[in-house]
PDB file of C-alpha atoms in Angstrom:
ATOM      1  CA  UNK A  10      -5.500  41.784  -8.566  1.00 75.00           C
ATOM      2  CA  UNK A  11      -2.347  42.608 -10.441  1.00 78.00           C
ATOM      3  CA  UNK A  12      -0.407  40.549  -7.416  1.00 82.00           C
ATOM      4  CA  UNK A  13      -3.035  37.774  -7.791  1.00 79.00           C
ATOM      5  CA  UNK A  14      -2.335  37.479 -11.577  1.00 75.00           C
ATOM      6  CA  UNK A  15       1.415  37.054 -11.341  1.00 79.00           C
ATOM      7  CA  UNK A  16       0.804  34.557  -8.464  1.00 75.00           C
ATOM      8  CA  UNK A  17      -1.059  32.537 -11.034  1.00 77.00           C
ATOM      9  CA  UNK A  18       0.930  32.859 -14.005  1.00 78.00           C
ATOM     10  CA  UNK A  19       3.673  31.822 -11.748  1.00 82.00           C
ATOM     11  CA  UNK A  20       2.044  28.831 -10.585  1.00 83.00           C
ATOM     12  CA  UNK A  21       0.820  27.713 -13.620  1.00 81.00           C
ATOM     13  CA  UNK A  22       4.333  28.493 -15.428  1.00 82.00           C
ATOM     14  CA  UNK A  23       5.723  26.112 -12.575  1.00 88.00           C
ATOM     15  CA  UNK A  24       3.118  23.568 -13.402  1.00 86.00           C
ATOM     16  CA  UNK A  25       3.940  22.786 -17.135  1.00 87.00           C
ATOM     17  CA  UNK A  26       7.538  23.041 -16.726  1.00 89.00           C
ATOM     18  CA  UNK A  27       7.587  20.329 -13.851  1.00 89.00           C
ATOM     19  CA  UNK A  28       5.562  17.763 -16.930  1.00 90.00           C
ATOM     20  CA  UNK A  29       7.942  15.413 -18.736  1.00 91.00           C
ATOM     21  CA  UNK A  30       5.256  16.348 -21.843  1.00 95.00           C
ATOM     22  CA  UNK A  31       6.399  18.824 -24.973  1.00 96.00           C
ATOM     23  CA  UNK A  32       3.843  21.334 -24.166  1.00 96.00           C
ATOM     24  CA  UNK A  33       2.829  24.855 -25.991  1.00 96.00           C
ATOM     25  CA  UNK A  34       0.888  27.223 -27.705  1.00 93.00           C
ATOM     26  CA  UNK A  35      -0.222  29.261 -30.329  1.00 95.00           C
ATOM     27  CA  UNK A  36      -2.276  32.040 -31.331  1.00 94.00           C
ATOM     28  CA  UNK A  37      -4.867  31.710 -34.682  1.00 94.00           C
ATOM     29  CA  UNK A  38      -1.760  32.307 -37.124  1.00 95.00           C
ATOM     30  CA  UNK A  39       0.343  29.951 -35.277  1.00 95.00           C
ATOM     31  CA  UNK A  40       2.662  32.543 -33.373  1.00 96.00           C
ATOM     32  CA  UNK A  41       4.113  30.630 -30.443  1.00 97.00           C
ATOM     33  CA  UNK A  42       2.788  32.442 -27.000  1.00 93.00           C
ATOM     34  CA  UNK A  43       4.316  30.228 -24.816  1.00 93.00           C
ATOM     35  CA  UNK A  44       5.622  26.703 -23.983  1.00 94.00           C
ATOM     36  CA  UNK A  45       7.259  24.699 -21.142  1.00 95.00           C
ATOM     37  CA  UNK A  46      10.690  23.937 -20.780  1.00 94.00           C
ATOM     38  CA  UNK A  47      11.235  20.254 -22.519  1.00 94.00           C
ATOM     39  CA  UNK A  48       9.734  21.829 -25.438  1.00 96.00           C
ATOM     40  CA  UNK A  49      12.277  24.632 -25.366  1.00 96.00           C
ATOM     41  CA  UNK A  50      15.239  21.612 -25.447  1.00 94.00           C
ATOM     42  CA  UNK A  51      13.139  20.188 -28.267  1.00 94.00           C
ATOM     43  CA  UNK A  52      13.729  23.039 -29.973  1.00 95.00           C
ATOM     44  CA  UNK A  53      17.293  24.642 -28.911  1.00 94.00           C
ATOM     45  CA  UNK A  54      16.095  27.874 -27.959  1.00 95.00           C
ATOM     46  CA  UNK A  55      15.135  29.083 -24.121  1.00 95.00           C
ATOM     47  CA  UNK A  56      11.481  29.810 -23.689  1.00 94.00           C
ATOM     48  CA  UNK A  57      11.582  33.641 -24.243  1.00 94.00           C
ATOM     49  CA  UNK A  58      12.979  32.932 -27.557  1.00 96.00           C
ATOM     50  CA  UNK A  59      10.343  30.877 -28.888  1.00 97.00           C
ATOM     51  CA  UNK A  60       7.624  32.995 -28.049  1.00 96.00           C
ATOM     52  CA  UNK A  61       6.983  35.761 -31.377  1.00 96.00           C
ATOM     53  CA  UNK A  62       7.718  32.905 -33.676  1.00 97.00           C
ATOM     54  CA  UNK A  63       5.988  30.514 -35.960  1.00 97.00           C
ATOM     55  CA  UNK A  64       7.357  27.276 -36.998  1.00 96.00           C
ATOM     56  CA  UNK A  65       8.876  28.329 -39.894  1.00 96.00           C
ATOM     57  CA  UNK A  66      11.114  30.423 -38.001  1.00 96.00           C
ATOM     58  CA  UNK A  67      12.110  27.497 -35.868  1.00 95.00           C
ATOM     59  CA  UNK A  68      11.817  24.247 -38.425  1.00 93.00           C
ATOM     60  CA  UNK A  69      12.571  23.459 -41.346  1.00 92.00           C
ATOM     61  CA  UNK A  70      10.245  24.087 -44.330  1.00 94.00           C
ATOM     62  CA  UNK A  71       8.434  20.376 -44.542  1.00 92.00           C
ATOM     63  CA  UNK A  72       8.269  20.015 -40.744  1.00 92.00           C
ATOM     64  CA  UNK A  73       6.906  23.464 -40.594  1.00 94.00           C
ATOM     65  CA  UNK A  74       4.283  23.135 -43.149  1.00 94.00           C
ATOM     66  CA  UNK A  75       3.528  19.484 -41.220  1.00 91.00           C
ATOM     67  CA  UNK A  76       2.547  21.126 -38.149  1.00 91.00           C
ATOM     68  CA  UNK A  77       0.608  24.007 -39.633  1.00 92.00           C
ATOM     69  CA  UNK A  78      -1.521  21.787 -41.393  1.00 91.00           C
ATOM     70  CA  UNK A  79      -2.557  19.652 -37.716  1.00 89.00           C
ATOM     71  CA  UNK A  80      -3.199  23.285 -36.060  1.00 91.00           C
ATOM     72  CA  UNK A  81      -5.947  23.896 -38.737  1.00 90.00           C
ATOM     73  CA  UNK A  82      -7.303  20.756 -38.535  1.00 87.00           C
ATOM     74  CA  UNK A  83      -7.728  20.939 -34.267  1.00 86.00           C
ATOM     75  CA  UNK A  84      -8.917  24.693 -35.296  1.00 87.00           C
ATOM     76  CA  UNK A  85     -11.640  23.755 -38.378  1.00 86.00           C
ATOM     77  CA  UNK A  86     -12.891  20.712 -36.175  1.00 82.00           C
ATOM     78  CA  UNK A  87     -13.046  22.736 -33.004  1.00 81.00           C
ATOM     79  CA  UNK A  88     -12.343  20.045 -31.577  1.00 84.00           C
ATOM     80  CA  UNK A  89      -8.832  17.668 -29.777  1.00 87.00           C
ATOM     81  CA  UNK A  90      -7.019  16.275 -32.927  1.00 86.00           C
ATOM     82  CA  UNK A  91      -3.928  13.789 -32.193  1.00 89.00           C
ATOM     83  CA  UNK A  92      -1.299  12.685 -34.225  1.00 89.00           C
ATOM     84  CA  UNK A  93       1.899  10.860 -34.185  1.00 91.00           C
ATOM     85  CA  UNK A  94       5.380  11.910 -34.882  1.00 89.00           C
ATOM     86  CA  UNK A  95       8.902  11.113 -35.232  1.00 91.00           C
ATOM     87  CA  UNK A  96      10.826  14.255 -33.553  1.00 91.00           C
ATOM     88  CA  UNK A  97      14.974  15.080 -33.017  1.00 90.00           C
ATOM     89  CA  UNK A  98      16.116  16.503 -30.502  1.00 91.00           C
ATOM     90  CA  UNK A  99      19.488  19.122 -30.885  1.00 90.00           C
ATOM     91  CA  UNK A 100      21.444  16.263 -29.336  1.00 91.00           C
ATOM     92  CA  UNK A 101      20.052  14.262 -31.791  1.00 91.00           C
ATOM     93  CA  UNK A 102      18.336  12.023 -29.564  1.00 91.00           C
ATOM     94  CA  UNK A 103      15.256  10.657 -31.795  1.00 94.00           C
ATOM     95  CA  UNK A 104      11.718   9.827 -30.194  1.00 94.00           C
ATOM     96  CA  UNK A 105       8.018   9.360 -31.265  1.00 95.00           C
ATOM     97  CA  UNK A 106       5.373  11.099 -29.807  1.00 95.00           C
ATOM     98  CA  UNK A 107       1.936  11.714 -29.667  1.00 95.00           C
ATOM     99  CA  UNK A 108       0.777  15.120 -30.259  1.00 94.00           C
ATOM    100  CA  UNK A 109      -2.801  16.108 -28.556  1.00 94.00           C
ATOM    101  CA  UNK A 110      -3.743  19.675 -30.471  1.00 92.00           C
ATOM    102  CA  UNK A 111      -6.873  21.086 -28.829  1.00 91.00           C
ATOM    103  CA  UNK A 112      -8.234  24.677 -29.771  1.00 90.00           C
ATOM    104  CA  UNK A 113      -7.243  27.041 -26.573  1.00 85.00           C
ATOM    105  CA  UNK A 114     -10.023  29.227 -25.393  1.00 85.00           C
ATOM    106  CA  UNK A 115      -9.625  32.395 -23.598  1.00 84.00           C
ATOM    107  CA  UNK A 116     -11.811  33.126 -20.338  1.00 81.00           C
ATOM    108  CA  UNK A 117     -14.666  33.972 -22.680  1.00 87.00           C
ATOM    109  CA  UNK A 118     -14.769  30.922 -24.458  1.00 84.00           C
ATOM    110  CA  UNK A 119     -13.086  32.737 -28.081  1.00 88.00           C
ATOM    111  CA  UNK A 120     -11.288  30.373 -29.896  1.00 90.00           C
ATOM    112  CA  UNK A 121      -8.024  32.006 -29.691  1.00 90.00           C
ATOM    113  CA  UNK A 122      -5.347  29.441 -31.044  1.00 93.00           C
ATOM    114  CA  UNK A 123      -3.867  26.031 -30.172  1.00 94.00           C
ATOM    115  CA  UNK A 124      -2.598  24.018 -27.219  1.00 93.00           C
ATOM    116  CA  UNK A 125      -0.690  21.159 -27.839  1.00 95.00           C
ATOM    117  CA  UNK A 126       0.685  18.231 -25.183  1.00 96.00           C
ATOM    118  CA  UNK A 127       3.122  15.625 -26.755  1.00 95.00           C
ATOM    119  CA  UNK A 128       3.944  12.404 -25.042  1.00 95.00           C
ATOM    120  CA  UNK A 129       6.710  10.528 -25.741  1.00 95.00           C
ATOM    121  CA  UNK A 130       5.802   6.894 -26.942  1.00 96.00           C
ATOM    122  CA  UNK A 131       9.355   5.746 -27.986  1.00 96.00           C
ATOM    123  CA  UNK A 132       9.056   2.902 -25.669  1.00 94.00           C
ATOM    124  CA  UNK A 133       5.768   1.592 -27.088  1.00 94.00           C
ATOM    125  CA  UNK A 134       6.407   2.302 -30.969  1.00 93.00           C
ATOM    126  CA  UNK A 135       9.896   0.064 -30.353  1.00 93.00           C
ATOM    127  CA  UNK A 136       7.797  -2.744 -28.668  1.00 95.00           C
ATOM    128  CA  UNK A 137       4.959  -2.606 -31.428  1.00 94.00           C
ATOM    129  CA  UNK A 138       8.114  -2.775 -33.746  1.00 93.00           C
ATOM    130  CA  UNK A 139       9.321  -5.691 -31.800  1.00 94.00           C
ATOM    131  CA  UNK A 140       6.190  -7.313 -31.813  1.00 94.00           C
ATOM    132  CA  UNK A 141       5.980  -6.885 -35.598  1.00 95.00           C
ATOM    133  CA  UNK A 142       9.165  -8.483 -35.959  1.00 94.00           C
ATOM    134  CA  UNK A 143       8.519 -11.260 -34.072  1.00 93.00           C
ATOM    135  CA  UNK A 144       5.309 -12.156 -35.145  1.00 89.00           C
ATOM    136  CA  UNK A 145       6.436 -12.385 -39.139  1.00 91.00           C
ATOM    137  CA  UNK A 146       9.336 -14.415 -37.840  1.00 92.00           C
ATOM    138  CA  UNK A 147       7.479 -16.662 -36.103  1.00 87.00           C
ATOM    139  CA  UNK A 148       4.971 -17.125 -39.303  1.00 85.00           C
ATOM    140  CA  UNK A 149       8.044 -17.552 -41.302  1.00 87.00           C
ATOM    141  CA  UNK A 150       9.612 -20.246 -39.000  1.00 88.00           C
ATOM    142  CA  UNK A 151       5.620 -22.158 -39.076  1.00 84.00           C
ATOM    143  CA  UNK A 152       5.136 -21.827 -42.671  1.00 82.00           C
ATOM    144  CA  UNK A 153       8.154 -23.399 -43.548  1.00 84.00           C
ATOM    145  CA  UNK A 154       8.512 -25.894 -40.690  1.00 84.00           C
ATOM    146  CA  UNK A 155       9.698 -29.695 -41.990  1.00 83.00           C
ATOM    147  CA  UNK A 156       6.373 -30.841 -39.491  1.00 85.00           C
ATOM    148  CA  UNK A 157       2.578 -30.165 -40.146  1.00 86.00           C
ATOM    149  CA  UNK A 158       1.537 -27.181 -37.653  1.00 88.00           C
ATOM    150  CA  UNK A 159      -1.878 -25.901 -36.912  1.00 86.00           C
ATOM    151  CA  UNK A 160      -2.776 -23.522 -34.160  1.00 86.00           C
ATOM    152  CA  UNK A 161      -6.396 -23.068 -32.986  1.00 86.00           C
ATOM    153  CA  UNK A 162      -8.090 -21.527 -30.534  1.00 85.00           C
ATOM    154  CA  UNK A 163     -10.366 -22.582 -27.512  1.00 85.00           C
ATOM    155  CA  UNK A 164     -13.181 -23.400 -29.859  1.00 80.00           C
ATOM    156  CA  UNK A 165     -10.932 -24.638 -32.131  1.00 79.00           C
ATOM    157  CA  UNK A 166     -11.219 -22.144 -34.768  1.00 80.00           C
ATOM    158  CA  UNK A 167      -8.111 -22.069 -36.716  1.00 80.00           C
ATOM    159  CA  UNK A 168      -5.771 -19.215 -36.074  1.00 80.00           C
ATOM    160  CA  UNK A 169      -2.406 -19.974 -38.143  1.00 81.00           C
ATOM    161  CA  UNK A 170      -1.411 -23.429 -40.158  1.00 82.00           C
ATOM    162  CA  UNK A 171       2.053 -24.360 -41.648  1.00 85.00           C
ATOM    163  CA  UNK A 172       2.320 -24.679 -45.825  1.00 84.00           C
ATOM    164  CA  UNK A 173       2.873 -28.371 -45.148  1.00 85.00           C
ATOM    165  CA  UNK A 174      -0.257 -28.713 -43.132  1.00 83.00           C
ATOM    166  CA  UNK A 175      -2.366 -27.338 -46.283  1.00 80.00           C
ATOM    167  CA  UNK A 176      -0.278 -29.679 -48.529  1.00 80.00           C
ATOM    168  CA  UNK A 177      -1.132 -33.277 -45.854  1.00 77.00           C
ATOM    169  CA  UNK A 178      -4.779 -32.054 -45.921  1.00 73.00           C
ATOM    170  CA  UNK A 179      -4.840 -31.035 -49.793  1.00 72.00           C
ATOM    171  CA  UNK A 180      -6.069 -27.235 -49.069  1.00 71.00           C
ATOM    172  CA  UNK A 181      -4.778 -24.916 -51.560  1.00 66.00           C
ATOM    173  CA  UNK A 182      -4.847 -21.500 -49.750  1.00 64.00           C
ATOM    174  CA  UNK A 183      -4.883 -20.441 -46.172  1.00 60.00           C
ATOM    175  CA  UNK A 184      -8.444 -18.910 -46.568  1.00 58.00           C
ATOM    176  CA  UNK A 185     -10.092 -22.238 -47.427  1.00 56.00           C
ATOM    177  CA  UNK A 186      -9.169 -23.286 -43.664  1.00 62.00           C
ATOM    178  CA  UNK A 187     -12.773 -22.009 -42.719  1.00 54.00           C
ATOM    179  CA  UNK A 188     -13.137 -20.805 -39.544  1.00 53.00           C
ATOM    180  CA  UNK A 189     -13.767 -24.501 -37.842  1.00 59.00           C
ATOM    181  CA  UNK A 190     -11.160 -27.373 -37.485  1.00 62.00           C
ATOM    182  CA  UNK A 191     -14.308 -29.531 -38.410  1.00 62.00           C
ATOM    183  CA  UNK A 192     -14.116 -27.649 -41.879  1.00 63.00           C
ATOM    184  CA  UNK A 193     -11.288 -29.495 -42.523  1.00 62.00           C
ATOM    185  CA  UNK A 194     -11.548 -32.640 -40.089  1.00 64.00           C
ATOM    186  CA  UNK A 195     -15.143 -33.757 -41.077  1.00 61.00           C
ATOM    187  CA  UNK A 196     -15.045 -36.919 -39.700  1.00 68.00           C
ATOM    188  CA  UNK A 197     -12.978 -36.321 -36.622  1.00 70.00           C
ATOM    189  CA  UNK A 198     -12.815 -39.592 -34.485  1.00 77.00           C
ATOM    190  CA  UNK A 199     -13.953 -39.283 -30.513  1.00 84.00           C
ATOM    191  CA  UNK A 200     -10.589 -40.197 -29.660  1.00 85.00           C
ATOM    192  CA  UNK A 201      -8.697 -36.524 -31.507  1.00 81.00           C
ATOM    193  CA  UNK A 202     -12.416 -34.995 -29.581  1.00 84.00           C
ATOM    194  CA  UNK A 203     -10.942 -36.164 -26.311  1.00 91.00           C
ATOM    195  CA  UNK A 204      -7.404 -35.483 -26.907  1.00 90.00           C
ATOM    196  CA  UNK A 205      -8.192 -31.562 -27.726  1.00 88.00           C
ATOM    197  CA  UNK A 206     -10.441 -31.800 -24.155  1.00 91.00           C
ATOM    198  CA  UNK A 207      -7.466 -32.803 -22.529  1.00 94.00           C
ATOM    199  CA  UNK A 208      -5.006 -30.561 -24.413  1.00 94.00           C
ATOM    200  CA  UNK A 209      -7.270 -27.862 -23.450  1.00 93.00           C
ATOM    201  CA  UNK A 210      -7.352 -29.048 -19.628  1.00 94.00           C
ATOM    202  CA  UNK A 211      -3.390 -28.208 -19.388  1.00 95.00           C
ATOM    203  CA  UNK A 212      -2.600 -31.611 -20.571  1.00 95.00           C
ATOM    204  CA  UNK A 213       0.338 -32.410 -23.578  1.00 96.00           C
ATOM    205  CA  UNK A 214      -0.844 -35.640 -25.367  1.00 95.00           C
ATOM    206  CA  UNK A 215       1.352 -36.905 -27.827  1.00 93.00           C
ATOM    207  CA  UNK A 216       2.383 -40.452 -29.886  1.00 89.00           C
ATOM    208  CA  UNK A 217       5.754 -41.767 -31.237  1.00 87.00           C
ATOM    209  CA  UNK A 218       4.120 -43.960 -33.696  1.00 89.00           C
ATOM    210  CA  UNK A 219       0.851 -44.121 -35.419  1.00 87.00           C
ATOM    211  CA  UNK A 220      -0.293 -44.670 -39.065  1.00 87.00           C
ATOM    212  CA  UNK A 221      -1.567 -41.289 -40.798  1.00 79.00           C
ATOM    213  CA  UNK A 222      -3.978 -41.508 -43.626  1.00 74.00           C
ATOM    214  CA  UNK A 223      -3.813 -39.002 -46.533  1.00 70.00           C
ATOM    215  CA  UNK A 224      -6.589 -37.689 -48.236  1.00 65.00           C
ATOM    216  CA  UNK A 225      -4.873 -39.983 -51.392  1.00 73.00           C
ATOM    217  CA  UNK A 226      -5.366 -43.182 -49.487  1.00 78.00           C
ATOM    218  CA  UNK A 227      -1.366 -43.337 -48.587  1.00 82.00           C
ATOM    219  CA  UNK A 228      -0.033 -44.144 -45.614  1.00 85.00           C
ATOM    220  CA  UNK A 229       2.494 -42.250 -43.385  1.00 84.00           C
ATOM    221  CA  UNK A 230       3.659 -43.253 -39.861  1.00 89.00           C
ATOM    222  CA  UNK A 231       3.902 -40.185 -37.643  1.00 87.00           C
ATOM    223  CA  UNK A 232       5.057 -38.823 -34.320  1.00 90.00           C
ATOM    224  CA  UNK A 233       2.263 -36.175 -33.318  1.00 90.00           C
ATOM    225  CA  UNK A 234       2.376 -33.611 -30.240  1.00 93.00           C
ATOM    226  CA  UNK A 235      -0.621 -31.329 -29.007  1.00 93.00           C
ATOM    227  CA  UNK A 236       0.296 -29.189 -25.878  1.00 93.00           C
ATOM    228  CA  UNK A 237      -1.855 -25.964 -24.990  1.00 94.00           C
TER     229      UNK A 237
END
C-alpha cells in the first residue's frame, strides 16, 4: 500500500508539473499544501518552500488580501469560482490569467480547502485590447468622415452612421436611426430596393453624378458607392 501511495503521488506530482497552468492548493485557512512547478517561478520560491505558507507570507499585503477574499468565495459557494488577474512574474514578465478556484475534497468528500488552475490569457486580453482600439478608431474615422456613411446589415437594420449622415437626413441623435433603413428612407424608390439586392449579391454599385435631394428641398450633386 505504502509503495502504491508513493507511486501515485509520484505520478500525479509528474502530472501537474508537466501543465503550462499556475496550479495549487490550500487548506481551509489558506496554508499552501502544494503546487506545481510554474507556480513556484510565479512566485520565486521552489515548491518545498511554498508549502506551510499563506499568501501573506509570499505577497504583498493587497495582493494577499485579493486572493483570500476569491478562496472564500469558491469555499461559501461550494462551488468553481473564476476570476481574472493581472500577475508578475520575478523576471518581471507581466501576464493575465484566469484563475479557476474550486473547493478540494478529500476521498470522503470533506471540504478541505482550495484548488486553483490559472491559465494564461495574455494573448487574448491584448487582442480584445486591440480590438477595442480599433473599433473606436474606426468610429472615430466614420463619424467624422467629409462623406455621408451608413452601415447596415443584411436586413438592413442600421448598425453605425457618420455625424454627416444624421446632418443630410436631419436626425438629431444616433438613437433616432430606428432599427430599419425604412425608418429613415420612407419612401425608398425600387431602384435604391434593387441596388441593396445587388449590393447584397457581392455586387459594388456606384454613380459619379446624380442629383441628391435634401429633406430642405436643396439640391446636391453626388458621387455615391455601396459595396458589401
Amino acid at each position: 500500500n505504502e509503495e502504491k501511495i508513493k507511486y501515485q503521488s509520484g505520478l500525479i506530482t509528474s502530472l501537474i508539473d508537466s501543465i503550462p497552468d499556475l496550479i495549487f492548493y490550500k487548506d481551509l485557512q489558506g496554508v499552501y499544501l502544494g503546487c506545481n512547478t510554474e507556480f513556484a517561478c510565479y512566485v520565486g520560491l521552489q515548491k518545498d518552500e511554498i508549502i506551510g505558507k499563506t499568501d501573506y507570507d509570499l505577497f504583498s499585503q493587497e495582493e494577499a488580501e485579493a486572493y483570500r477574499i476569491n478562496d472564500l468565495s469558491a469555499l461559501e459557494w461550494k462551488s468553481p469560482h473564476h476570476n481574472e488577474e493581472w500577475i508578475r512574474y520575478p523576471d518581471g514578465k507581466t501576464v493575465c490569467l484566469d484563475t479557476l478556484k474550486t473547493p478540494f475534497l478529500n476521498s470522503d468528500g470533506d471540504l478541505i480547502g482550495t484548488l486553483g488552475v490559472c491559465r494564461d490569457i495574455t494573448s487574448r486580453k491584448r487582442a480584445e485590447e486591440q480590438l477595442i482600439h480599433v473599433k473606436n478608431l474606426l468610429h472615430y474615422v466614420i463619424s467624422h468622415a467629409l462623406g455621408s456613411i451608413a452601415i447596415f446589415d443584411r436586413d438592413m437594420h442600421t448598425i453605425y452612421v457618420s455625424d454627416r449622415f444624421l446632418r443630410e437626413y436631419n436626425v438629431t441623435e444616433k438613437d433616432e436611426i430606428a432599427s430599419h433603413s425604412s425608418d429613415v428612407f420612407a419612401n425608398l424608390p425600387q431602384k435604391w430596393k434593387d441596388i441593396y439586392q445587388r449590393v447584397l449579391a457581392g455586387e459594388i454599385c456606384s454613380h459619379d453624378e446624380e442629383p441628391f435631394v435634401r429633406v430642405d428641398g436643396s439640391v446636391d450633386w453626388i458621387r455615391w458607392e455601396c459595396r458589401p
